[in-house]
PDB file of C-alpha atoms in Angstrom:
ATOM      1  CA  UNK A  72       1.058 -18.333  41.344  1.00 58.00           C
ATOM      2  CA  UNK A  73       2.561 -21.362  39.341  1.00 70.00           C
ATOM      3  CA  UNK A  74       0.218 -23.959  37.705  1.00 78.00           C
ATOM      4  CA  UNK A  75      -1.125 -26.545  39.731  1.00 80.00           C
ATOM      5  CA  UNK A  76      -2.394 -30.089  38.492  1.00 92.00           C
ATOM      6  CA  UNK A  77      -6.025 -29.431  40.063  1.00 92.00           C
ATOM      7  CA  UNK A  78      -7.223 -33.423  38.876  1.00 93.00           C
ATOM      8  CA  UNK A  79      -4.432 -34.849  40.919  1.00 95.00           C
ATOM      9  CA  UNK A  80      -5.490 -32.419  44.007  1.00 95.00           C
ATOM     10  CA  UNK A  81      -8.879 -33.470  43.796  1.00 96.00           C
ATOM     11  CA  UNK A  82      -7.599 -37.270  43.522  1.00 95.00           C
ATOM     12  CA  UNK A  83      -4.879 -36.389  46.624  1.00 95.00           C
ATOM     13  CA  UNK A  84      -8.383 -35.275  48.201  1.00 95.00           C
ATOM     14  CA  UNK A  85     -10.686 -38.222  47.339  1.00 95.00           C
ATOM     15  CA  UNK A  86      -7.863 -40.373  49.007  1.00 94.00           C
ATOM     16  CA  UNK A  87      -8.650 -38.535  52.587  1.00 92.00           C
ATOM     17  CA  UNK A  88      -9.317 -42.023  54.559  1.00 92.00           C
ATOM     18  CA  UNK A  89      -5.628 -43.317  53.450  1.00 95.00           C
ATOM     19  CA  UNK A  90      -3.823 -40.219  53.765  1.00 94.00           C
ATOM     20  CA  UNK A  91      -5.575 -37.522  56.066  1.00 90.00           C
ATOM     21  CA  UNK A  92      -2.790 -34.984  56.277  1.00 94.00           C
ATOM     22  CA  UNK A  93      -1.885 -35.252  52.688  1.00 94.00           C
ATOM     23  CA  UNK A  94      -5.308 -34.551  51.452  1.00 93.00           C
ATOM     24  CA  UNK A  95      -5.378 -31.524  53.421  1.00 92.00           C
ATOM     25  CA  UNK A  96      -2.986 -29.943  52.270  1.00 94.00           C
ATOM     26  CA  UNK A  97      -3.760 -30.776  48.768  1.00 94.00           C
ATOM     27  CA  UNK A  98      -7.514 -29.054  49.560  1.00 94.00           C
ATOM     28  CA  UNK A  99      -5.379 -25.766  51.362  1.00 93.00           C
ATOM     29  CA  UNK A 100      -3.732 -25.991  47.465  1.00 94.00           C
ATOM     30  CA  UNK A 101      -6.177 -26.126  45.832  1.00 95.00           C
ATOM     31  CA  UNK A 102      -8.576 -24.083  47.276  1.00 94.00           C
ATOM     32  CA  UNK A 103      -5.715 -21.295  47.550  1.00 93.00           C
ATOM     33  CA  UNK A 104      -5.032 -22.037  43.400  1.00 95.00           C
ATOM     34  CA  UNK A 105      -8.951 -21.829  42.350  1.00 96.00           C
ATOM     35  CA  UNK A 106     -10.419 -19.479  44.806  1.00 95.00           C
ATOM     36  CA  UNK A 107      -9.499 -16.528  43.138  1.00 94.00           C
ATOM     37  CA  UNK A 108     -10.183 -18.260  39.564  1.00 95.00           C
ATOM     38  CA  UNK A 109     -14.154 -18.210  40.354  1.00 96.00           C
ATOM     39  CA  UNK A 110     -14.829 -15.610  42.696  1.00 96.00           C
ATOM     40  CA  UNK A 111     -15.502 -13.211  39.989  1.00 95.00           C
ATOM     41  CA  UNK A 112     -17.598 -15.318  38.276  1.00 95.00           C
ATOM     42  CA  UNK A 113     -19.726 -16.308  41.818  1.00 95.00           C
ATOM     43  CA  UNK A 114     -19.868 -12.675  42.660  1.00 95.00           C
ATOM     44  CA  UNK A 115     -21.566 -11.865  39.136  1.00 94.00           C
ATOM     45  CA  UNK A 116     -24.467 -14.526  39.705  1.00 91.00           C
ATOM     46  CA  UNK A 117     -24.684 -13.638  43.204  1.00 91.00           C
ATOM     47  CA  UNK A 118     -25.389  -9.458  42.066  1.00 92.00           C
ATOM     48  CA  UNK A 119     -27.645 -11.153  39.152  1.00 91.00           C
ATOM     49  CA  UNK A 120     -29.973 -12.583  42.187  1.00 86.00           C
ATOM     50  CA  UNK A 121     -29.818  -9.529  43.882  1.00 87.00           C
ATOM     51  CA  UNK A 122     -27.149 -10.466  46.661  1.00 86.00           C
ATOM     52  CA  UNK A 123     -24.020  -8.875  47.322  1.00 87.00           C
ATOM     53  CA  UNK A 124     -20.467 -10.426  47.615  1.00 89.00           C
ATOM     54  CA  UNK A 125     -21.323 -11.788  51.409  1.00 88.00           C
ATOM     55  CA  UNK A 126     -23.474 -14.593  49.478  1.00 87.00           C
ATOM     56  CA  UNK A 127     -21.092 -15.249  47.071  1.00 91.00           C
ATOM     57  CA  UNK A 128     -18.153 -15.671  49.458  1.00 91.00           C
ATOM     58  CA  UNK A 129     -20.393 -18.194  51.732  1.00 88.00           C
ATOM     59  CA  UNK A 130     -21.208 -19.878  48.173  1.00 91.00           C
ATOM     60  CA  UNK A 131     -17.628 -20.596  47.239  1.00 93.00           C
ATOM     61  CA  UNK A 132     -16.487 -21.565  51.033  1.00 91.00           C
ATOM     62  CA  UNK A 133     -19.511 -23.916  50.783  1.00 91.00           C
ATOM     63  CA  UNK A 134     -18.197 -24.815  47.079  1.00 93.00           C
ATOM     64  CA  UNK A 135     -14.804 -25.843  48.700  1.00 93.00           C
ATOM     65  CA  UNK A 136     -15.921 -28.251  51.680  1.00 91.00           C
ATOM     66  CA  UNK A 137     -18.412 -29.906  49.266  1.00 91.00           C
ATOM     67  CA  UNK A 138     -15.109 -30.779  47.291  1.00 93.00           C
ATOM     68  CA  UNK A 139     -13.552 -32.153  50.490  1.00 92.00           C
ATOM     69  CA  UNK A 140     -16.466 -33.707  51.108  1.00 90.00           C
ATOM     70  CA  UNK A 141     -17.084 -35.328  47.518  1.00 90.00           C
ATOM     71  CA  UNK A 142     -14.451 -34.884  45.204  1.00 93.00           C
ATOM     72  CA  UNK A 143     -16.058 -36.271  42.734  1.00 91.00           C
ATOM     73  CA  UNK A 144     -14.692 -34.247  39.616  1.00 93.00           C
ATOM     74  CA  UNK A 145     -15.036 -36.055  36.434  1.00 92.00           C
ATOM     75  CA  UNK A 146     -13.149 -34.645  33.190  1.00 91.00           C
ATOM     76  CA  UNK A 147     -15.313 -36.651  31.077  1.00 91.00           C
ATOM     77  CA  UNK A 148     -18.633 -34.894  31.539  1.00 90.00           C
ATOM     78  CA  UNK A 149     -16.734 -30.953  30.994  1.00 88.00           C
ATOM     79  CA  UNK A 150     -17.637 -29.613  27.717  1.00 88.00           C
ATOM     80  CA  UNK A 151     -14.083 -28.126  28.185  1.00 90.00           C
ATOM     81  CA  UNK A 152     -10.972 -29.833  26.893  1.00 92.00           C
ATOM     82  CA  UNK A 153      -8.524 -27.551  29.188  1.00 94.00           C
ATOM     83  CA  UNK A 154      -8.647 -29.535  32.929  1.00 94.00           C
ATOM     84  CA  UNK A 155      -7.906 -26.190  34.486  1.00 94.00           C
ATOM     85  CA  UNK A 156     -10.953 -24.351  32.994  1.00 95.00           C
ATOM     86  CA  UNK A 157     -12.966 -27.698  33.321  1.00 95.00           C
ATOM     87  CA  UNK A 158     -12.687 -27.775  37.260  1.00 96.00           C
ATOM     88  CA  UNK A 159     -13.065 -24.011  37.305  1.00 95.00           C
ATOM     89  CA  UNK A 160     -17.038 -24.544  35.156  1.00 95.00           C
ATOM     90  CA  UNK A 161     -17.640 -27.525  38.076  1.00 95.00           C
ATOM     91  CA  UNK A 162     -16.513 -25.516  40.998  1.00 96.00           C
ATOM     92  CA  UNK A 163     -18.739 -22.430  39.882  1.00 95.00           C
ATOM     93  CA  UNK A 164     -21.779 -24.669  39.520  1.00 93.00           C
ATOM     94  CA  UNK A 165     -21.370 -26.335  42.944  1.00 93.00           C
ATOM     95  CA  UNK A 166     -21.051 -22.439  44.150  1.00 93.00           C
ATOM     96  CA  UNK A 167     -24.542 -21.677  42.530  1.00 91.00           C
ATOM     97  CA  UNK A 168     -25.848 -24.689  43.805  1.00 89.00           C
ATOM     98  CA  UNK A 169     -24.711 -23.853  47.208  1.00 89.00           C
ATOM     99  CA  UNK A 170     -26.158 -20.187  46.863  1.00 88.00           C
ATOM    100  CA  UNK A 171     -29.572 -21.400  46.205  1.00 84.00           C
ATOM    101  CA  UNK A 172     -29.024 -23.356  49.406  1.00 80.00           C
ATOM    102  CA  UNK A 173     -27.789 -20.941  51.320  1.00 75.00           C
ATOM    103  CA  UNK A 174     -30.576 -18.231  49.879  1.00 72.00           C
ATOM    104  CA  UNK A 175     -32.803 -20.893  50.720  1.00 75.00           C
ATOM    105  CA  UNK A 176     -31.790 -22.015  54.206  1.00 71.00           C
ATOM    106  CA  UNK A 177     -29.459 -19.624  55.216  1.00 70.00           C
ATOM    107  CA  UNK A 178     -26.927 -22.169  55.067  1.00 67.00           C
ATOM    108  CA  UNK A 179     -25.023 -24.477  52.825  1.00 68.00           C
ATOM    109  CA  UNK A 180     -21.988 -26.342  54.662  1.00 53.00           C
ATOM    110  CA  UNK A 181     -23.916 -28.272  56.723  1.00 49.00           C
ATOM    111  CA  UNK A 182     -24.269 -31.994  55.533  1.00 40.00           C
ATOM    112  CA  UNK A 183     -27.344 -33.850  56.178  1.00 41.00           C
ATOM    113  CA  UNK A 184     -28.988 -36.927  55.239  1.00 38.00           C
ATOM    114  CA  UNK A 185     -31.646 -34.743  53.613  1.00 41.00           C
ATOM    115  CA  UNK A 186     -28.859 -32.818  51.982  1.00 42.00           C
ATOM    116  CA  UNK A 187     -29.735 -31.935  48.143  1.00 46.00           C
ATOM    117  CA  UNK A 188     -26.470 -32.717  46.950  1.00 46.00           C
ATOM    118  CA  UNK A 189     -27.117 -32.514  43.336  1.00 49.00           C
ATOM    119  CA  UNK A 190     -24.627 -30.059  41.023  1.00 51.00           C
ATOM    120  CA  UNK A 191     -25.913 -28.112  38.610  1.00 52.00           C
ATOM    121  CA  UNK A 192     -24.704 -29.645  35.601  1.00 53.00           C
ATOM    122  CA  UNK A 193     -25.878 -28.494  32.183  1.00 51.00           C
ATOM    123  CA  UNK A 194     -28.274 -25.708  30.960  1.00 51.00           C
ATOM    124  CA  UNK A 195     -31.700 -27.755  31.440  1.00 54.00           C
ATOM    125  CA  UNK A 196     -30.751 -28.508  34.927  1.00 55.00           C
ATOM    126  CA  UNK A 197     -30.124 -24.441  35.631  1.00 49.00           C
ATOM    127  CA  UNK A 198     -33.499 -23.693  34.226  1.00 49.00           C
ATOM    128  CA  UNK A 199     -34.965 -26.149  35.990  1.00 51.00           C
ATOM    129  CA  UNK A 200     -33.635 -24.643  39.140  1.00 50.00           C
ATOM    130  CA  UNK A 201     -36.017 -23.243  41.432  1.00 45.00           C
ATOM    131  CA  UNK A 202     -34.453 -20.255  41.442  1.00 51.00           C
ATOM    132  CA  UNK A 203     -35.074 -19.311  38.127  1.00 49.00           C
ATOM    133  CA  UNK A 204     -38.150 -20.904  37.455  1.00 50.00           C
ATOM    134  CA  UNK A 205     -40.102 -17.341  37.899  1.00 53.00           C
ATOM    135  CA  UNK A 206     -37.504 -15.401  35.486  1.00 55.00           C
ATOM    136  CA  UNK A 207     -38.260 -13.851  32.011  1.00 59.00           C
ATOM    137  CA  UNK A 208     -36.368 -16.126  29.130  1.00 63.00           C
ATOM    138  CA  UNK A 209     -34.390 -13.251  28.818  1.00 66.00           C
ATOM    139  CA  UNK A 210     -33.178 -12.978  32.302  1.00 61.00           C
ATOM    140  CA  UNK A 211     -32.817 -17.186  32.334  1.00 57.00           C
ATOM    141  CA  UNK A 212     -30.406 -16.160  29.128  1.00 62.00           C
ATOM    142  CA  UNK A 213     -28.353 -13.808  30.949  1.00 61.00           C
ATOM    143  CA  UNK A 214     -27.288 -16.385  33.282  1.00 57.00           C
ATOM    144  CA  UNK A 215     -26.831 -19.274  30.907  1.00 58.00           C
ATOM    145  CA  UNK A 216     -24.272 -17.342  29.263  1.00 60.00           C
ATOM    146  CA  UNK A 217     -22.508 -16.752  32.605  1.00 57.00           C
ATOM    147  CA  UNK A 218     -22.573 -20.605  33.092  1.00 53.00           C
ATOM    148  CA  UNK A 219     -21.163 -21.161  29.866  1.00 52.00           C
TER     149      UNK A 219
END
C-alpha cells in the first residue's frame, strides 16, 4: 500500500462539520492505511491481559471511531520525530485505553457524557492505569516496553 499523509487525514477528519463526505473517506483511508500498522501491537497487550484477539479487534475498531470522533492528534507531544510512527504510538494508546473500557464495561464505542475520554499518554499515566495497578514491577515493565 503506498504512503499516506496520516496528519492531513486526521485534519480532512477534524473538518467533518464542513465537509462530511470528504472526511469519510479520509477516515475509510486512514483506518484502511493504519489498521494493519497496530493490530500486532494491540493483539500483544491484549494476550499480556489475558484476552485473545476478539478484545483487541473491538479495541482498535473503538480506537478508530474515537479518531472520528476527536481527531485530536498532536505531533508535538510524540516522542517520535517520524509522523507515521507518531500516529501509529497515539492510535495504540487510544486502543489500550479503549480495552480497559471495554474489559471494564464490555464496551467502548459508545460516547457518553460520563465517557472517560482520557488517552493514555506517557509511562506514569499507564502505571497509573487501573489495570495495572495490581501488577508486579516486572510485569508493569513488560508492558512499558510494548508502549514504547
Amino acid at each position: 500500500m503506498q504512503k499516506v499523509d496520516g496528519v492531513q487525514l486526521i485534519r480532512t477528519i477534524a473538518n467533518k462539520d464542513k465537509d462530511q463526505e470528504a472526511a469519510r473517506n479520509a477516515l475509510d483511508l486512514f483506518v484502511g492505511y493504519f489498521e494493519s500498522k497496530i493490530r500486532k501491537r494491540v493483539e500483544i497487550l491484549a494476550f499480556k491481559y489475558g484476552y485473545d484477539e476478539n478484545v483487541a479487534f473491538e479495541a482498535i475498531q473503538c480506537a478508530f471511531n474515537k479518531v472520528w470522533l476527536y481527531p485530536t492528534f498532536d505531533m508535538s507531544k510524540s516522542r517520535s520525530m517520524n509522523e507515521e510512527k507518531a500516529i501509529i504510538i497515539w492510535l495504540v494508546r487510544i486502543a489500550f485505553s479503549q480495552m480497559c473500557q471495554f474489559t471494564r464495561a464490555g464496551e467502548c464505542a459508545r460516547i457518553t457524557e460520563e465517557e472517560d475520554l482520557s488517552v493514555i499518554e506517557n509511562t506514569e499515566d499507564f502505571v497509573d492505569s487501573f489495570q495495572v495497578a495490581g501488577l508486579d514491577p516486572l510485569q508493569k515493565m513488560q508492558f512499558v516496553e510494548i508502549l514504547e
